[in-house]
Short mmCIF file of C-alpha atoms and ligand atoms in Angstrom, two decimals:
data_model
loop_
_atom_site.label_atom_id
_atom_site.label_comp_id
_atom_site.label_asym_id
_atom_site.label_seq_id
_atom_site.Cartn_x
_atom_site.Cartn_y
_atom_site.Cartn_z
CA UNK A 1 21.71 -11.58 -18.99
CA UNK A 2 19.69 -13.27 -16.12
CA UNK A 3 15.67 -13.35 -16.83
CA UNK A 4 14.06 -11.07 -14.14
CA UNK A 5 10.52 -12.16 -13.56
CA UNK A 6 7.60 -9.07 -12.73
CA UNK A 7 6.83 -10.32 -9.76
CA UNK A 8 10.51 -9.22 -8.64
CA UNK A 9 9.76 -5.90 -9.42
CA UNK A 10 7.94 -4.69 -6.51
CA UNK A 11 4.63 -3.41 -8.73
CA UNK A 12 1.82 -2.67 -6.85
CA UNK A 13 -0.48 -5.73 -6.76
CA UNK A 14 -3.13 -3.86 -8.90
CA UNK A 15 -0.24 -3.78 -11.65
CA UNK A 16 1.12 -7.15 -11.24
CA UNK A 17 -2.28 -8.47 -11.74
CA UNK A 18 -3.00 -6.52 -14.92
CA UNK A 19 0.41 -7.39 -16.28
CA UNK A 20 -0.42 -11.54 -14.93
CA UNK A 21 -3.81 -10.76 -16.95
CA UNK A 22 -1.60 -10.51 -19.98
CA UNK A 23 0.13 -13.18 -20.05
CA UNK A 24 3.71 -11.62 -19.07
CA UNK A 25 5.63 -13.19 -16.95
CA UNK A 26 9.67 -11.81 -17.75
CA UNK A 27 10.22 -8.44 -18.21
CA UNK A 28 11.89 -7.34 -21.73
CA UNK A 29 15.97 -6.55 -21.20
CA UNK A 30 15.06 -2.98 -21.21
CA UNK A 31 12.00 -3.26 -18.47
CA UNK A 32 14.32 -5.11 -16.48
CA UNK A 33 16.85 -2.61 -16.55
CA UNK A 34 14.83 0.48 -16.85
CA UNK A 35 11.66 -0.31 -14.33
CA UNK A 36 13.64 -0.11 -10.59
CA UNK A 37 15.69 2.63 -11.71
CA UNK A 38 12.30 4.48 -12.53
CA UNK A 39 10.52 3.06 -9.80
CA UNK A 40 13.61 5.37 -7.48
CA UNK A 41 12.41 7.98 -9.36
CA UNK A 42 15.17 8.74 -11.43
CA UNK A 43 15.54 10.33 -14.50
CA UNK A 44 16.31 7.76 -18.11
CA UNK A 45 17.79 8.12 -21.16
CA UNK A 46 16.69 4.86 -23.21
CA UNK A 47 17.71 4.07 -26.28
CA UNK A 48 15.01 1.61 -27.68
CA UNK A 49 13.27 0.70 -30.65
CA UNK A 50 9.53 0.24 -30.71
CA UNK A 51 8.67 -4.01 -30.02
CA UNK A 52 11.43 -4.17 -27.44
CA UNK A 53 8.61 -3.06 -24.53
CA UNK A 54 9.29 0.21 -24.24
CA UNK A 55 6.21 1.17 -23.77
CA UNK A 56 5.65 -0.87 -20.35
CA UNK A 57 8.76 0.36 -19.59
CA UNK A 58 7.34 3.65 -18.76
CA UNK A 59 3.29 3.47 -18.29
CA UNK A 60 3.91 0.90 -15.79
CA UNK A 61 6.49 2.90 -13.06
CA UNK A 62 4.37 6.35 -13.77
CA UNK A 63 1.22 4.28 -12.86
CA UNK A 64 2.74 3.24 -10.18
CA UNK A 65 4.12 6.16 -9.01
CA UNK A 66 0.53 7.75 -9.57
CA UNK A 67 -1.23 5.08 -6.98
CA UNK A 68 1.34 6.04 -4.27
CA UNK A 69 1.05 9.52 -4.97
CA UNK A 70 -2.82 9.31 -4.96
CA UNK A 71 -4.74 11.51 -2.41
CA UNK A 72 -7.03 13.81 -1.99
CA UNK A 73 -4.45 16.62 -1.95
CA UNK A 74 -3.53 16.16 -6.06
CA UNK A 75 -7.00 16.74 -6.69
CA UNK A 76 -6.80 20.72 -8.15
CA UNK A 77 -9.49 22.79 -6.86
CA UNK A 78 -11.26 24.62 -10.06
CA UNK A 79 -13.76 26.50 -10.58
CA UNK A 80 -16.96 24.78 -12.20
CA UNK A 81 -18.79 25.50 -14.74
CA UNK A 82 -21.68 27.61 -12.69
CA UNK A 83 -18.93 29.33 -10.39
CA UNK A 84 -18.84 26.51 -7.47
CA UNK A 85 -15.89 25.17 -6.46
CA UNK A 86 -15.03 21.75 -7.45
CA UNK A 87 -12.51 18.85 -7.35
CA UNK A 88 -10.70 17.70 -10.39
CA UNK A 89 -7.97 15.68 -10.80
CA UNK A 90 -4.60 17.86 -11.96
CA UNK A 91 -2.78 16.40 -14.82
CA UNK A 92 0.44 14.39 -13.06
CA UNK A 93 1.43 13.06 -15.81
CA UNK A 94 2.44 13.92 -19.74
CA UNK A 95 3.46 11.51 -22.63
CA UNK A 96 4.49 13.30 -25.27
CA UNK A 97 4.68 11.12 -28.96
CA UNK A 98 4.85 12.24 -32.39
CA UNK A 99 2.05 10.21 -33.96
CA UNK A 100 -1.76 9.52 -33.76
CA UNK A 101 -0.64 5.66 -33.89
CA UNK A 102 1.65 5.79 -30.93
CA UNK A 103 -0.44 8.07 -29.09
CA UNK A 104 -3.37 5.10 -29.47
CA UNK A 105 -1.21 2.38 -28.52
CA UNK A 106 0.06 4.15 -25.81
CA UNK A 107 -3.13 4.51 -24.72
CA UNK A 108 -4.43 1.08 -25.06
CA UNK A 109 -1.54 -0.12 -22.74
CA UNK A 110 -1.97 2.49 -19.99
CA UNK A 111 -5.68 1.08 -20.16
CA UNK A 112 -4.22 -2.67 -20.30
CA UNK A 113 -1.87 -1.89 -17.01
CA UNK A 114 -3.88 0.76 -15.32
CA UNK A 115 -7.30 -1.26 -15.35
CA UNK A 116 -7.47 -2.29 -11.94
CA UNK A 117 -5.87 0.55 -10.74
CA UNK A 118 -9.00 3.80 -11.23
CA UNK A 119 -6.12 5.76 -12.72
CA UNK A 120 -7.59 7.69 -15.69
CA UNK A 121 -5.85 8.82 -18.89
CA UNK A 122 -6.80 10.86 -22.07
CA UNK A 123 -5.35 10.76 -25.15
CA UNK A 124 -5.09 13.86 -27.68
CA UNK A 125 -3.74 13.72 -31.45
CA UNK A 126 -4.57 16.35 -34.31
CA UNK A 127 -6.47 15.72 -37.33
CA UNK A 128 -9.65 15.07 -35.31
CA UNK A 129 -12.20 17.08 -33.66
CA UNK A 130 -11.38 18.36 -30.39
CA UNK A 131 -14.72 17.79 -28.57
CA UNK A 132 -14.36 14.10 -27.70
CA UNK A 133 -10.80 14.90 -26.33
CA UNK A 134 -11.70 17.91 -23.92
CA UNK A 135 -14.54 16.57 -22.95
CA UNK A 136 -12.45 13.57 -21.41
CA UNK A 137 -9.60 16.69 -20.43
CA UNK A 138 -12.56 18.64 -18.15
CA UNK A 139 -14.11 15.16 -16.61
CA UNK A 140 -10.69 15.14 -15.11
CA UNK A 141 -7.34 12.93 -16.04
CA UNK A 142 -4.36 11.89 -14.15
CA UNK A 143 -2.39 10.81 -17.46
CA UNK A 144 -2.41 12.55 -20.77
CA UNK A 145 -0.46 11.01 -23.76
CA UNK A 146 -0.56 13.61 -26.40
CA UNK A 147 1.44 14.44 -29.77
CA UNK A 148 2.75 18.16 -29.58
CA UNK A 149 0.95 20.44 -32.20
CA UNK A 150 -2.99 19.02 -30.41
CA UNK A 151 -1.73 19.80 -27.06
CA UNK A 152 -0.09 23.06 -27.68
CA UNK A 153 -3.72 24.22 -29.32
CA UNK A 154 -5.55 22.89 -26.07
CA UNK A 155 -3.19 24.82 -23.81
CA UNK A 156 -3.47 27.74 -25.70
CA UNK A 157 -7.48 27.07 -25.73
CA UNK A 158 -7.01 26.17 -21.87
CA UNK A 159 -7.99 22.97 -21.30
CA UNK A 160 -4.48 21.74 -20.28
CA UNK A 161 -2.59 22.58 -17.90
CA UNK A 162 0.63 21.32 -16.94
CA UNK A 163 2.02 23.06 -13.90
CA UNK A 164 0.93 19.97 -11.79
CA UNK A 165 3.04 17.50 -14.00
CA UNK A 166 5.33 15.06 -12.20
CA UNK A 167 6.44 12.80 -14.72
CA UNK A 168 7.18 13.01 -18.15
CA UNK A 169 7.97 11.05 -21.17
CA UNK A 170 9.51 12.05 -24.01
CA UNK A 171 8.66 8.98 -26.34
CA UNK A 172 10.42 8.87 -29.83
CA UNK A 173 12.50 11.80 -29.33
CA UNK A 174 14.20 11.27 -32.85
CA UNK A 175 11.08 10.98 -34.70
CA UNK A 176 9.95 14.17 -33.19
CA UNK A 177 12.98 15.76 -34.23
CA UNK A 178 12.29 14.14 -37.77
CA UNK A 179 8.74 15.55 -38.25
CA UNK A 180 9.80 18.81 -37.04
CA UNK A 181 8.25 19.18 -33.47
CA UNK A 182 11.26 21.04 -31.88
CA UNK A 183 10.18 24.24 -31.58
CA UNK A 184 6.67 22.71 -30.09
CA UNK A 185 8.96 20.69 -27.13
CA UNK A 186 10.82 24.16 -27.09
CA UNK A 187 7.97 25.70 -26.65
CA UNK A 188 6.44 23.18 -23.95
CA UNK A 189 9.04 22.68 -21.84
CA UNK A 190 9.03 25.67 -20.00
CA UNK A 191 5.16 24.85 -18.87
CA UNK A 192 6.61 21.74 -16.99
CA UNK A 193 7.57 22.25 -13.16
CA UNK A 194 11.37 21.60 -12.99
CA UNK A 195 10.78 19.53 -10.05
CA UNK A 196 9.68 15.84 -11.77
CA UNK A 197 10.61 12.81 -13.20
CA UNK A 198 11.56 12.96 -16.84
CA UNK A 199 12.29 9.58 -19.01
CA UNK A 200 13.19 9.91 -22.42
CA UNK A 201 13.27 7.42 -25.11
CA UNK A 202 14.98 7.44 -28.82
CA UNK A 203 15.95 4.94 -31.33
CA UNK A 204 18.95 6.88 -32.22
CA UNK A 205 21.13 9.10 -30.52
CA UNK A 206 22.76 11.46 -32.82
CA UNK A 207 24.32 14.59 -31.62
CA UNK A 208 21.06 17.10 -31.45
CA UNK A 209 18.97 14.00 -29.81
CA UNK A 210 21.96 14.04 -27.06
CA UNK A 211 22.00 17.70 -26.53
CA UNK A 212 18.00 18.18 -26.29
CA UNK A 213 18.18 15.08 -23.80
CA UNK A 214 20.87 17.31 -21.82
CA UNK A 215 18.66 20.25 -21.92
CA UNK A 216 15.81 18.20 -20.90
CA UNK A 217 16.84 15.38 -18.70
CA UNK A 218 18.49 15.70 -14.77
CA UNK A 219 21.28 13.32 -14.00
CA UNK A 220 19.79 10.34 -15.74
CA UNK A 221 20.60 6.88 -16.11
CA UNK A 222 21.51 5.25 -19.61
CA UNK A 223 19.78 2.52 -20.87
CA UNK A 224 20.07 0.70 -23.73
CA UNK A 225 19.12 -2.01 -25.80
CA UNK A 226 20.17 -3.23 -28.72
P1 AMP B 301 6.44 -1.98 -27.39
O1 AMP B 301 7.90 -2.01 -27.67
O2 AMP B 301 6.11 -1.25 -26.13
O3 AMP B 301 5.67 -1.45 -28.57
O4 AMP B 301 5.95 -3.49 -27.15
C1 AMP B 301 5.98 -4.46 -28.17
C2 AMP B 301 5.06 -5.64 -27.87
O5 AMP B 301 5.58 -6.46 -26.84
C3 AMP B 301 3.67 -5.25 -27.42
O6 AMP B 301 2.75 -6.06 -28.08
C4 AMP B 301 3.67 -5.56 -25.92
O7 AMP B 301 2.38 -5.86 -25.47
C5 AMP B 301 4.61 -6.74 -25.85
N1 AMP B 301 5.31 -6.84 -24.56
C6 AMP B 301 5.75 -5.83 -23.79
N2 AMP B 301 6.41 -6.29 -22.71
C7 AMP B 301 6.39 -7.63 -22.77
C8 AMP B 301 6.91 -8.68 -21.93
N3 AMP B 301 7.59 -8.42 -20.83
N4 AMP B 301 6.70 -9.97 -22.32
C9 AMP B 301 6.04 -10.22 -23.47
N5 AMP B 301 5.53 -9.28 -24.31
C10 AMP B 301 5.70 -7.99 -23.97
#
């Protein structure tokens, strides 16, 4: 397959920069397939192990996405803490992952891509005190990688709310399975608008991987590397 180079991909500057920072010059097979389609705003279906840049492959569209999207009209008005009204940002978008390890390096590439960009993300896992994490959640974020069981408890707690999500991610979807998150996605998916991007991701397909995708996913495009 021909190399495509980033700078073909029509990133915002901010973006190109960050990912010129890096050292990056060719996108992986399965950025150079999966980026434009994303960019369109279509749904994916990726089937891609972790070290083939999958992780690029969606932080980079959804921050780009998030810069054209950004105006003063995606800032939620909510109530402050002494009754006034004030601006902060709505959640737009949700990466869901099954461990504390992804969730982090996640995390640390959103920073890597996003840093010229004022985009701001949060990252909540389990295991850890939650004060740290909703403190970030109430300063305002415009990305939130999460695993399922933290975020379910900070909904529930109300700190997250996700009826302003545009894009999702569903990253690992057969480790999720594996660790036995399906009745948390079950029980998330109905909080997300039906109007938004969704781009999954799994290392395997087999059959109950395919039909959560189907219940999940809108038309998507098929990528795959091998
Ligand atoms: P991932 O599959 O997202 O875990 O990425 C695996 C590793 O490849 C990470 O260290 C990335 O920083 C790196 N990487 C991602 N995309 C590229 C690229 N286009 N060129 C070189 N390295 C990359």
């Amino acid at each position: 397959m021909e190399t495509v180079k980033f700078e073909e991909l029509q990133l915002d500057d901010r973006i190109l920069r960050a990912v010129t920072d890096m050292g990056f010059e060719e996108a992986s097979p399965i950025q150079a397939k999966a980026i434009p389609v994303e960019l369109e705003g279509c749904d994916i279906i990726g089937q891609a192990q972790t070290g083939t840049g999958k992780t690029a492959t969606f932080a980079i569209p959804i921050l780009q996405h998030l810069l054209a999207d950004r105006s003063e009209e995606n800032r939620s008005e909510t109530r402050g803490n002494k009754g006034r009204l004030v601006k902060r940002r709505a959640i737009k978008a949700l990466i869901l992952t099954p461990t504390r390890e992804l969730a982090i390096q996640i995390g640390e590439n959103i920073t890597d891509y996003g840093k010229y960009t004022g985009i701001r993300h949060a990252i909540i896992f389990g295991g850890v005190k939650q004060g740290p994490q909703t403190d970030l959640l109430q300063a305002g974020v415009d990305i939130l990688v999460a695993t399922p069981g933290r975020l379910l408890d900070l909904i529930r707690q109300g700190y997250v709310n996700l009826s302003s999500i545009t894009h999702f991610v569903l990253d690992e979807a057969d480790r999720m399975l594996d660790m036995g998150f399906i009745a948390d996605i079950r029980r998330l998916l109905p909080m997300l608008p039906t109007k938004r991007q969704t781009l999954f991701f799994s290392a395997t397909m087999p059959k109950d991987i395919v039909n959560l995708s189907r219940s999940i996913l809108s038309n998507p495009t098929r990528v795959e590397v091998t």
